[in-house]
Tab-separated table of C-alpha atoms and ligand atoms in Angstrom:
chain	number	residue	atom	x	y	z
A	730	MET	CA	18.970	-20.790	9.621
A	731	HIS	CA	14.892	-20.004	10.330
A	732	VAL	CA	14.489	-17.045	11.785
A	733	PHE	CA	12.173	-15.108	14.135
A	734	ALA	CA	11.796	-11.660	14.889
A	735	GLU	CA	9.371	-9.470	17.991
A	736	ILE	CA	7.880	-6.385	17.023
A	737	ILE	CA	7.453	-3.957	19.758
A	738	THR	CA	4.987	-0.782	18.987
A	739	ILE	CA	5.636	1.515	21.954
A	740	GLY	CA	3.208	4.809	22.769
A	741	ASP	CA	0.010	4.857	24.877
A	742	GLU	CA	-1.369	6.694	22.105
A	743	LEU	CA	-1.482	2.951	19.296
A	744	LEU	CA	-3.867	1.973	23.201
A	745	ILE	CA	-6.488	4.028	23.141
A	746	GLY	CA	-7.256	3.965	19.754
A	747	GLN	CA	-5.594	7.234	18.854
A	748	ILE	CA	-3.062	5.842	15.855
A	749	VAL	CA	-3.394	2.700	13.981
A	750	ASP	CA	-0.451	0.041	13.969
A	751	THR	CA	0.513	0.845	10.718
A	752	ASN	CA	4.585	0.431	11.361
A	753	SER	CA	3.595	-3.114	12.779
A	754	ALA	CA	2.388	-4.339	9.337
A	755	PHE	CA	5.310	-2.854	7.416
A	756	ILE	CA	8.245	-4.215	9.146
A	757	ALA	CA	6.539	-6.647	9.370
A	758	ASP	CA	5.568	-7.578	5.386
A	759	GLU	CA	9.483	-6.171	5.226
A	760	LEU	CA	10.694	-9.144	7.259
A	761	THR	CA	8.781	-12.273	6.098
A	762	LYS	CA	10.021	-10.616	2.679
A	763	ILE	CA	13.767	-12.231	2.893
A	764	GLY	CA	12.304	-14.889	4.482
A	765	ILE	CA	12.144	-14.543	8.541
A	766	SER	CA	9.353	-15.916	10.614
A	767	VAL	CA	7.511	-13.043	12.746
A	768	ARG	CA	6.610	-14.595	15.608
A	769	ARG	CA	4.325	-11.794	17.630
A	770	ILE	CA	3.780	-8.257	17.166
A	771	ILE	CA	2.847	-6.256	19.793
A	772	SER	CA	1.652	-2.879	21.509
A	773	ILE	CA	2.997	-1.641	24.569
A	774	PRO	CA	2.442	1.516	26.466
A	775	ASP	CA	5.189	4.535	27.438
A	776	LYS	CA	6.007	2.505	30.376
A	777	SER	CA	9.092	1.303	31.286
A	778	HIS	CA	8.327	-1.211	32.943
A	779	ASP	CA	6.251	-2.721	30.801
A	780	ILE	CA	8.976	-1.951	27.875
A	781	ILE	CA	11.133	-4.180	30.023
A	782	GLU	CA	8.862	-6.724	30.601
A	783	THR	CA	7.852	-7.580	27.269
A	784	LEU	CA	11.282	-7.223	26.488
A	785	GLU	CA	12.855	-10.148	28.200
A	786	ASN	CA	10.107	-12.616	27.300
A	787	SER	CA	10.696	-11.854	23.872
A	788	LEU	CA	14.074	-11.941	24.323
A	789	LYS	CA	13.773	-16.196	25.054
A	790	TYR	CA	12.149	-16.565	21.584
A	791	ALA	CA	12.721	-14.444	18.672
A	792	ASN	CA	17.013	-13.820	17.433
A	793	ILE	CA	15.043	-10.182	15.694
A	794	LEU	CA	13.021	-7.211	18.462
A	795	ILE	CA	12.394	-4.038	16.228
A	796	LEU	CA	11.389	-1.254	18.959
A	797	THR	CA	10.099	1.210	17.615
A	798	GLY	CA	8.632	5.097	19.315
A	799	GLY	CA	9.515	7.104	21.826
A	800	LEU	CA	12.419	8.078	21.200
A	801	GLY	CA	12.288	11.606	21.075
A	802	PRO	CA	12.920	15.011	22.911
A	803	THR	CA	9.498	14.635	25.476
A	804	SER	CA	8.860	13.400	28.515
A	805	ASP	CA	6.903	10.761	27.651
A	806	ASP	CA	9.433	9.663	25.816
A	807	ILE	CA	11.324	6.587	27.379
A	808	THR	CA	12.486	4.040	25.101
A	809	LYS	CA	16.297	4.898	25.131
A	810	GLN	CA	16.023	5.528	28.414
A	811	THR	CA	14.955	2.130	29.450
A	812	LEU	CA	17.091	0.337	27.214
A	813	ALA	CA	20.105	2.406	28.661
A	814	GLN	CA	19.171	1.486	31.918
A	815	LEU	CA	18.172	-2.401	30.851
A	816	PHE	CA	21.312	-2.689	29.678
A	817	ASP	CA	23.674	-1.304	32.207
A	818	SER	CA	25.079	1.568	29.907
A	819	LYS	CA	25.907	4.750	30.192
A	820	MET	CA	24.304	7.872	27.701
A	821	ILE	CA	27.105	9.773	25.479
A	822	ILE	CA	26.656	12.257	22.761
A	823	HIS	CA	26.252	10.788	19.524
A	824	LYS	CA	28.276	13.326	17.711
A	825	PRO	CA	27.477	13.602	14.371
A	826	THR	CA	23.469	13.440	15.421
A	827	LEU	CA	24.617	16.928	17.671
A	828	ARG	CA	25.836	18.032	14.200
A	829	GLU	CA	22.447	17.690	12.745
A	830	ILE	CA	20.455	19.915	15.761
A	831	GLU	CA	22.937	22.478	14.911
A	832	LYS	CA	22.658	22.868	12.370
A	833	TYR	CA	19.326	22.657	11.841
A	834	PHE	CA	18.908	25.828	14.364
A	835	ALA	CA	21.285	27.261	13.321
A	836	LYS	CA	19.562	27.692	10.065
A	837	ARG	CA	16.265	28.659	12.186
A	838	GLY	CA	18.545	31.174	14.040
A	839	ILE	CA	17.503	29.214	17.509
A	840	GLU	CA	19.755	27.930	20.620
A	841	VAL	CA	19.908	24.741	20.334
A	842	SER	CA	18.053	24.172	23.841
A	843	GLU	CA	19.494	20.875	26.970
A	844	ARG	CA	16.104	18.880	25.979
A	845	ASN	CA	16.975	19.742	21.957
A	846	ARG	CA	20.776	17.987	22.834
A	847	LYS	CA	19.430	14.804	25.285
A	848	GLN	CA	18.334	14.173	21.877
A	849	ALA	CA	22.198	13.580	20.500
A	850	GLU	CA	21.941	11.345	23.560
A	851	ILE	CA	22.566	7.877	23.377
A	852	PRO	CA	23.355	4.730	24.992
A	853	ASN	CA	27.406	4.040	24.619
A	854	VAL	CA	26.573	0.218	24.571
A	855	CYS	CA	24.545	0.229	20.866
A	856	THR	CA	25.353	1.062	17.995
A	857	PRO	CA	23.702	3.588	16.154
A	858	LEU	CA	21.285	3.244	12.676
A	859	LYS	CA	22.178	6.503	10.780
A	860	ASN	CA	18.150	8.091	9.817
A	861	SER	CA	18.831	9.631	6.674
A	862	ILE	CA	15.864	11.532	6.966
A	863	GLY	CA	15.136	12.189	11.091
A	864	THR	CA	17.580	12.997	13.721
A	865	ALA	CA	16.908	10.646	16.482
A	866	PRO	CA	19.878	8.169	15.197
A	867	GLY	CA	18.791	4.534	15.513
A	868	MET	CA	19.817	2.029	17.807
A	869	LEU	CA	21.023	-1.398	17.588
A	870	PHE	CA	22.101	-3.536	20.501
A	871	MET	CA	23.836	-7.516	20.873
A	872	LYS	CA	22.472	-9.488	23.191
A	873	SER	CA	23.948	-13.342	23.474
A	874	GLY	CA	23.175	-13.182	19.701
A	875	ARG	CA	20.426	-11.645	19.538
A	876	GLN	CA	19.919	-8.364	17.998
A	877	ILE	CA	17.730	-5.175	19.587
A	878	TYR	CA	16.391	-2.996	17.106
A	879	SER	CA	14.583	0.591	18.137
A	880	LEU	CA	13.296	3.497	15.849
A	881	PRO	CA	11.324	6.008	16.117
A	882	GLY	CA	7.885	5.824	15.254
A	883	VAL	CA	7.618	8.468	13.086
A	884	PRO	CA	5.980	5.849	10.058
A	885	PHE	CA	8.382	7.230	6.906
A	886	GLU	CA	11.656	7.845	9.081
A	887	MET	CA	11.133	4.370	10.637
A	888	LYS	CA	10.115	3.271	6.474
A	889	ALA	CA	14.474	4.639	5.710
A	890	LEU	CA	16.132	2.718	8.355
A	891	ILE	CA	14.080	-0.530	7.818
A	892	LYS	CA	15.384	-0.611	4.672
A	893	GLU	CA	18.575	1.359	4.793
A	894	GLN	CA	19.881	0.964	7.705
A	895	VAL	CA	18.055	-2.159	9.380
A	896	ILE	CA	17.618	-5.069	6.600
A	897	PRO	CA	20.652	-4.754	5.033
A	898	THR	CA	22.336	-5.259	8.600
A	899	ILE	CA	20.215	-8.677	9.293
A	900	LEU	CA	21.558	-10.081	6.003
A	901	LYS	CA	25.133	-9.846	6.806
A	902	GLU	CA	24.460	-11.013	9.937
A	903	PHE	CA	21.664	-14.163	10.329
A	904	LYS	CA	21.863	-17.004	7.100
A	905	LEU	CA	18.650	-17.016	5.912
A	906	PRO	CA	17.067	-18.676	2.558
A	907	ILE	CA	16.795	-16.586	-0.330
A	908	ILE	CA	12.978	-15.728	-0.710
A	909	LEU	CA	11.498	-14.053	-3.964
A	910	HIS	CA	8.198	-13.168	-3.963
A	911	THR	CA	5.877	-11.549	-7.201
A	912	THR	CA	1.806	-9.999	-6.436
A	913	VAL	CA	0.193	-10.397	-9.306
A	914	LEU	CA	-2.423	-8.077	-9.174
A	915	THR	CA	-5.729	-8.901	-10.569
A	916	THR	CA	-9.657	-7.185	-10.276
A	917	GLY	CA	-12.820	-7.911	-10.656
A	918	LEU	CA	-12.396	-11.295	-9.193
A	919	SER	CA	-13.702	-12.717	-4.800
A	920	GLU	CA	-11.619	-14.145	-2.886
A	921	SER	CA	-13.537	-17.579	-2.561
A	922	TYR	CA	-13.691	-17.745	-6.688
A	923	ALA	CA	-10.567	-16.965	-7.549
A	924	ALA	CA	-9.627	-19.624	-4.590
A	925	ASP	CA	-11.695	-22.095	-6.387
A	926	LEU	CA	-9.694	-20.783	-9.931
A	927	LEU	CA	-6.087	-22.001	-8.397
A	928	LYS	CA	-7.831	-25.356	-5.553
A	929	GLU	CA	-5.518	-27.164	-7.466
A	930	TRP	CA	-2.671	-24.577	-9.116
A	931	GLU	CA	-1.992	-24.722	-5.631
A	932	GLU	CA	-2.552	-27.981	-4.557
A	933	ARG	CA	0.684	-28.649	-7.179
A	934	ILE	CA	2.723	-25.950	-7.296
A	935	PRO	CA	6.242	-27.428	-5.695
A	936	ALA	CA	7.026	-27.539	-2.102
A	937	GLY	CA	8.907	-23.562	-0.683
A	938	CYS	CA	6.816	-22.200	-2.543
A	939	SER	CA	3.635	-20.543	-1.193
A	940	LEU	CA	0.159	-18.292	-2.328
A	941	ALA	CA	-1.086	-15.484	-0.210
A	942	TYR	CA	-4.640	-13.404	-1.012
A	943	LEU	CA	-3.878	-9.822	-0.615
A	944	PRO	CA	-7.553	-8.281	-0.570
A	945	SER	CA	-8.531	-5.373	-0.706
A	946	PRO	CA	-11.653	-3.289	-1.861
A	947	GLY	CA	-12.164	-3.336	-5.608
A	948	ILE	CA	-8.784	-5.562	-5.874
A	949	LEU	CA	-6.556	-8.468	-4.655
A	950	LYS	CA	-2.923	-9.224	-5.147
A	951	LEU	CA	-2.166	-12.990	-5.750
A	952	ARG	CA	1.103	-12.728	-4.211
A	953	ILE	CA	3.378	-15.608	-5.254
A	954	SER	CA	6.441	-16.382	-2.668
A	955	ILE	CA	9.728	-18.680	-3.436
A	956	SER	CA	12.495	-20.049	-1.105
A	957	GLY	CA	15.188	-21.225	-1.741
A	958	SER	CA	19.279	-21.439	-2.343
A	959	ASN	CA	19.651	-20.447	-5.687
A	960	ARG	CA	18.681	-17.522	-6.904
A	961	GLU	CA	18.829	-17.793	-11.052
A	962	ILE	CA	16.689	-21.401	-10.735
A	963	LEU	CA	14.384	-19.286	-7.818
A	964	LYS	CA	13.807	-16.152	-10.900
A	965	ASN	CA	13.080	-19.227	-13.256
A	966	GLN	CA	10.323	-20.684	-12.032
A	967	LEU	CA	9.067	-17.759	-10.612
A	968	LYS	CA	8.270	-16.495	-14.339
A	969	SER	CA	7.059	-19.254	-14.275
A	970	LEU	CA	4.620	-20.221	-11.825
A	971	GLU	CA	3.320	-16.106	-12.027
A	972	GLU	CA	2.566	-17.057	-16.101
A	973	GLU	CA	0.297	-20.189	-15.042
A	974	LEU	CA	-1.403	-18.285	-11.952
A	975	LYS	CA	-1.724	-15.503	-15.090
A	976	SER	CA	-3.709	-17.998	-17.309
A	977	LEU	CA	-5.490	-19.285	-14.870
A	978	ILE	CA	-7.174	-15.927	-13.532
A	979	GLY	CA	-7.844	-14.667	-17.076
A	980	TYR	CA	-6.550	-11.734	-19.553
A	981	GLN	CA	-10.276	-9.883	-17.711
A	982	PHE	CA	-8.871	-9.551	-14.250
A	983	VAL	CA	-5.075	-9.237	-14.529
A	984	PHE	CA	-4.341	-5.984	-14.907
A	985	GLY	CA	-0.297	-5.577	-13.861
A	986	THR	CA	2.395	-7.166	-11.425
A	987	ASP	CA	4.072	-6.084	-8.188
A	988	THR	CA	4.154	-1.609	-7.988
A	989	ASP	CA	1.795	-1.519	-10.621
A	990	THR	CA	-2.336	0.154	-10.709
A	991	LEU	CA	-5.343	0.314	-13.192
A	992	GLN	CA	-4.685	3.909	-13.690
A	993	SER	CA	-0.734	3.239	-14.570
A	994	VAL	CA	-1.025	1.134	-16.575
A	995	ILE	CA	-3.561	2.894	-18.928
A	996	GLY	CA	-1.533	5.692	-18.537
A	997	ARG	CA	1.392	3.775	-20.016
A	998	ARG	CA	-0.844	2.348	-22.346
A	999	LEU	CA	-1.740	5.487	-23.899
A	1000	THR	CA	0.854	7.727	-24.224
A	1001	GLU	CA	2.393	4.653	-25.990
A	1002	LEU	CA	-0.631	4.809	-28.421
A	1003	HIS	CA	-0.078	8.778	-28.068
A	1004	GLN	CA	-4.417	8.209	-27.087
A	1005	THR	CA	-6.478	10.731	-24.530
A	1006	LEU	CA	-8.775	9.933	-22.253
A	1007	ALA	CA	-12.203	11.992	-20.800
A	1008	VAL	CA	-14.508	10.953	-17.608
A	1009	ALA	CA	-17.659	11.966	-16.479
A	1010	GLU	CA	-18.873	10.645	-13.666
A	1011	SER	CA	-21.687	10.448	-11.890
A	1012	CYS	CA	-21.948	8.378	-8.538
A	1013	THR	CA	-18.535	8.401	-8.299
A	1014	GLY	CA	-17.429	12.319	-7.652
A	1015	GLY	CA	-14.704	12.501	-9.029
A	1016	TYR	CA	-12.880	10.111	-7.626
A	1017	ILE	CA	-11.574	8.281	-11.316
A	1018	ALA	CA	-10.022	11.863	-12.602
A	1019	HIS	CA	-8.175	11.892	-9.070
A	1020	LEU	CA	-7.199	8.365	-9.384
A	1021	VAL	CA	-5.510	9.003	-13.331
A	1022	THR	CA	-4.333	12.677	-12.311
A	1023	SER	CA	-2.280	10.154	-9.098
A	1024	VAL	CA	-0.349	9.127	-12.336
A	1025	PRO	CA	2.262	11.371	-13.273
A	1026	GLY	CA	2.646	12.017	-16.734
A	1027	ALA	CA	-1.022	11.589	-16.658
A	1028	SER	CA	-1.136	15.204	-18.603
A	1029	ALA	CA	-0.192	13.694	-21.130
A	1030	TYR	CA	-3.383	11.134	-21.817
A	1031	PHE	CA	-5.824	12.715	-19.562
A	1032	TYR	CA	-7.849	16.514	-20.808
A	1033	GLY	CA	-10.272	16.565	-18.490
A	1034	SER	CA	-13.405	15.390	-16.666
A	1035	ALA	CA	-17.254	16.351	-15.232
A	1036	THR	CA	-18.380	15.299	-11.955
A	1037	SER	CA	-21.739	16.006	-13.087
A	1038	TYR	CA	-24.058	15.540	-10.319
A	1039	SER	CA	-26.922	16.301	-10.855
A	1040	ASN	CA	-29.741	16.482	-13.605
A	1041	ASN	CA	-28.909	19.714	-15.191
A	1042	SER	CA	-25.345	18.979	-15.362
A	1043	LYS	CA	-25.748	16.391	-17.315
A	1044	ILE	CA	-28.246	17.894	-20.126
A	1045	LYS	CA	-26.628	21.594	-19.605
A	1046	VAL	CA	-22.630	20.249	-19.517
A	1047	LEU	CA	-22.972	15.863	-21.602
A	1048	LYS	CA	-25.265	16.840	-23.511
A	1049	VAL	CA	-27.716	14.175	-22.038
A	1050	SER	CA	-31.306	13.569	-23.392
A	1051	GLU	CA	-33.517	15.249	-20.531
A	1052	SER	CA	-36.406	12.764	-21.996
A	1053	ASN	CA	-34.174	9.620	-21.589
A	1054	ILE	CA	-33.087	11.474	-17.633
A	1055	GLN	CA	-37.486	11.443	-16.833
A	1056	SER	CA	-37.891	8.577	-19.393
A	1057	GLU	CA	-35.608	5.633	-17.686
A	1058	GLY	CA	-34.350	7.883	-14.867
A	1059	SER	CA	-30.425	9.096	-14.088
A	1060	VAL	CA	-29.433	5.593	-13.123
A	1061	SER	CA	-29.638	4.170	-16.456
A	1062	LYS	CA	-28.431	2.534	-19.679
A	1063	ALA	CA	-28.648	5.540	-21.693
A	1064	VAL	CA	-28.102	8.122	-19.886
A	1065	VAL	CA	-24.569	6.058	-19.289
A	1066	GLU	CA	-24.468	5.728	-22.804
A	1067	GLN	CA	-24.658	9.994	-23.093
A	1068	MET	CA	-22.203	10.916	-20.291
A	1069	ALA	CA	-19.109	8.624	-21.942
A	1070	GLU	CA	-20.472	10.322	-25.625
A	1071	GLY	CA	-20.781	13.538	-23.866
A	1072	ALA	CA	-17.190	13.140	-22.329
A	1073	LYS	CA	-15.507	12.162	-25.142
A	1074	ARG	CA	-16.824	14.237	-27.975
A	1075	ILE	CA	-16.208	18.103	-25.185
A	1076	PHE	CA	-12.950	17.089	-24.269
A	1077	ASN	CA	-12.115	15.842	-27.823
A	1078	THR	CA	-10.830	12.605	-26.652
A	1079	ASP	CA	-10.543	8.915	-28.265
A	1080	PHE	CA	-11.527	7.460	-24.626
A	1081	GLY	CA	-14.942	8.601	-22.462
A	1082	ILE	CA	-15.599	7.275	-18.966
A	1083	ALA	CA	-18.827	7.278	-17.785
A	1084	THR	CA	-20.384	6.558	-14.156
A	1085	SER	CA	-24.421	6.620	-13.242
A	1086	GLY	CA	-25.430	4.685	-9.735
A	1087	ILE	CA	-26.912	5.134	-7.154
A	1088	ALA	CA	-23.795	4.749	-3.972
A	1089	GLY	CA	-26.050	4.435	-0.790
A	1090	PRO	CA	-26.430	4.478	1.791
A	1091	ASP	CA	-29.990	6.440	1.072
A	1092	GLY	CA	-31.412	7.220	-2.386
A	1093	GLY	CA	-31.897	3.243	-3.671
A	1094	THR	CA	-35.657	1.752	-4.962
A	1095	GLU	CA	-36.802	-1.619	-5.009
A	1096	LEU	CA	-35.695	-1.062	-9.097
A	1097	LYS	CA	-32.526	0.236	-8.552
A	1098	PRO	CA	-31.671	-0.770	-5.002
A	1099	VAL	CA	-27.900	1.279	-3.766
A	1100	GLY	CA	-24.681	0.030	-5.315
A	1101	THR	CA	-26.846	-0.914	-8.483
A	1102	ILE	CA	-23.872	1.033	-10.523
A	1103	TRP	CA	-23.696	1.836	-14.540
A	1104	ILE	CA	-20.432	1.774	-17.079
A	1105	ALA	CA	-20.051	2.689	-19.831
A	1106	VAL	CA	-16.280	3.493	-21.980
A	1107	ALA	CA	-16.807	4.699	-24.862
A	1108	THR	CA	-13.726	4.123	-27.713
A	1109	PRO	CA	-14.111	5.348	-30.946
A	1110	ASP	CA	-15.602	3.264	-32.617
A	1111	LYS	CA	-18.379	1.675	-30.233
A	1112	ILE	CA	-19.359	1.905	-26.775
A	1113	ILE	CA	-18.963	-0.978	-23.402
A	1114	THR	CA	-21.607	-0.643	-20.946
A	1115	GLN	CA	-22.666	-3.000	-17.936
A	1116	LYS	CA	-24.744	-2.666	-14.943
A	1117	PHE	CA	-22.676	-3.666	-11.777
A	1118	PHE	CA	-24.531	-4.494	-8.131
A	1119	PHE	CA	-22.055	-3.545	-5.591
A	1120	PRO	CA	-23.836	-3.671	-1.945
A	1121	ASP	CA	-21.511	-2.624	0.483
A	1122	VAL	CA	-20.597	0.815	2.572
A	1123	ARG	CA	-20.606	3.924	0.301
A	1124	GLU	CA	-16.974	5.025	0.544
A	1125	ARG	CA	-16.221	0.983	-0.677
A	1126	ASN	CA	-19.388	1.198	-3.821
A	1127	ILE	CA	-17.458	4.029	-4.953
A	1128	VAL	CA	-13.469	2.424	-4.833
A	1129	ARG	CA	-14.734	-0.713	-6.659
A	1130	ALA	CA	-16.786	1.720	-9.068
A	1131	SER	CA	-13.901	3.980	-10.088
A	1132	ILE	CA	-12.206	0.736	-10.103
A	1133	THR	CA	-14.533	-1.447	-12.275
A	1134	ALA	CA	-15.169	1.094	-14.837
A	1135	LEU	CA	-10.298	1.709	-15.475
A	1136	ASN	CA	-10.373	-1.548	-15.851
A	1137	MET	CA	-13.018	-1.480	-18.817
A	1138	LEU	CA	-11.476	1.114	-20.769
A	1139	ARG	CA	-7.924	-0.983	-19.731
A	1140	ILE	CA	-9.981	-3.923	-22.181
A	1141	ALA	CA	-11.310	-1.250	-24.176
A	1142	ILE	CA	-7.665	0.576	-25.412
A	1143	ASP	CA	-6.697	-3.282	-26.344
A	1144	GLU	CA	-9.688	-4.230	-28.374
A	1145	PHE	CA	-9.844	-0.871	-29.808
A	1146	ASN	CA	-6.371	-1.108	-30.934
A	1147	LYS	CA	-5.247	-4.785	-31.272
A	1148	LYS	CA	-7.449	-3.725	-35.345
B	589	ATP	P1	8.953	12.292	17.838
B	589	ATP	O1	10.684	11.983	17.502
B	589	ATP	O2	8.803	12.083	16.005
B	589	ATP	O3	8.368	11.675	18.708
B	589	ATP	P2	9.638	9.348	18.177
B	589	ATP	O4	10.070	7.887	18.120
B	589	ATP	O5	9.836	9.582	19.613
B	589	ATP	O6	9.070	10.216	17.517
B	589	ATP	P3	6.652	8.941	18.810
B	589	ATP	O7	6.401	9.829	19.843
B	589	ATP	O8	6.051	7.281	19.908
B	589	ATP	O9	8.505	8.079	18.209
B	589	ATP	O10	5.399	8.827	17.465
B	589	ATP	C1	5.730	9.924	17.228
B	589	ATP	C2	4.808	9.460	15.831
B	589	ATP	O11	4.828	9.040	14.990
B	589	ATP	C3	3.225	9.690	16.437
B	589	ATP	O12	2.070	10.520	16.583
B	589	ATP	C4	2.511	9.193	15.573
B	589	ATP	O13	1.634	9.382	14.118
B	589	ATP	C5	3.852	8.277	15.455
B	589	ATP	N1	3.489	6.142	15.270
B	589	ATP	C6	4.011	6.109	16.218
B	589	ATP	N2	4.219	4.847	16.617
B	589	ATP	C7	3.746	4.745	15.609
B	589	ATP	C8	3.099	2.806	14.626
B	589	ATP	N3	3.410	2.421	15.497
B	589	ATP	N4	2.516	3.175	13.664
B	589	ATP	C9	2.089	4.631	12.902
B	589	ATP	N5	2.490	5.159	13.350
B	589	ATP	C10	3.257	5.906	13.957
B	590	MG	MG1	7.667	11.224	20.649
């Protein structure tokens, strides 16, 4: 059965550009993963008239509607009242929600006000959906075989409700094809280069399979989806498609799958090998250290970093040669190599990485334009250095340089340990 959904996000703040509608993207992704086609995403104001008109129209085309926002206790939150009106229903107190509210206030020694009590009201025709991390429950309305979900706007509450309540309920109600996904994570590849590499492969993958390109600065995710009716067969097919894709793209570019990150992959490797890392950052300003330390357990292998921005700190802290800085400039092969060696020596680690470049928007010259970035990786027995050119805005140059440095490190770790 082909199931269509529409997502309706409600809130004046969405329409004045105050907040970005991230709820829709999350919901669309979750629905797509279970084989539902999202037909439209619509954002509308907190106005009864707009909510009713949009719902009535969407119900003509979709089996499932998902609404977010406007369930709170303030006067601008009118979704609940509007749904009660649309479904011709009375408001009743939802006891478990009231108890949660009373508990919350009792803990703080405050009286429950009438407004807070009202938060526990829901239309009597809906099925409440338990909100495991907030007070306002989600609501499910049924209308001629169609499901209408109304969820809180707060993203983390909405996410919990989608995963714990909405998806399981949809899976129970609709017979959907089995859809499996795997995402191959790559770095250093442009979308168009990858598309050329994969052109023939894409043409011959079996029906029911598809490939999506999901780019972000420095990283290109390739999501393979496959649908059918036999889970075991699909799993095996997906595994072999994944292997084919990985070998077509190549080891230098593929760093992981699904929820991996470069820093988590590196972290796992270094932990297994009992090897360690230090960083010296000029143009990336600490972003590499931030990525590395965002992985739990990083203290096992990450010893420290120097954000060495001035020439003086490169000379004094990392012991970079002053005459090299003068003759070649701080954005140069000699300097970035001495930075990586310096970090490795000072922090007493197996690996050291360093960056030096011109992130922009100012500081470029004809010889070294904005985006020129040198990266060095010092291993226990050699140093690998490369010059890159990232002609982008400052913020993205920093991200791309950091990711590129981590990928060079990933390859260097493997190469060193192969011996
Ligand atoms: P509350 O009980 O907290 O008032 P609510 O269901 O009334 O929840 P809203 O008032 O519409 O939800 O939104 C609460 C907050 O959630 C907003 O200030 C906004 O930061 C965030 N939010 C709402 N809708 C979205 C959306 N579509 N995408 C991202 N964030 C959103
Ligand atoms: Mg609100």
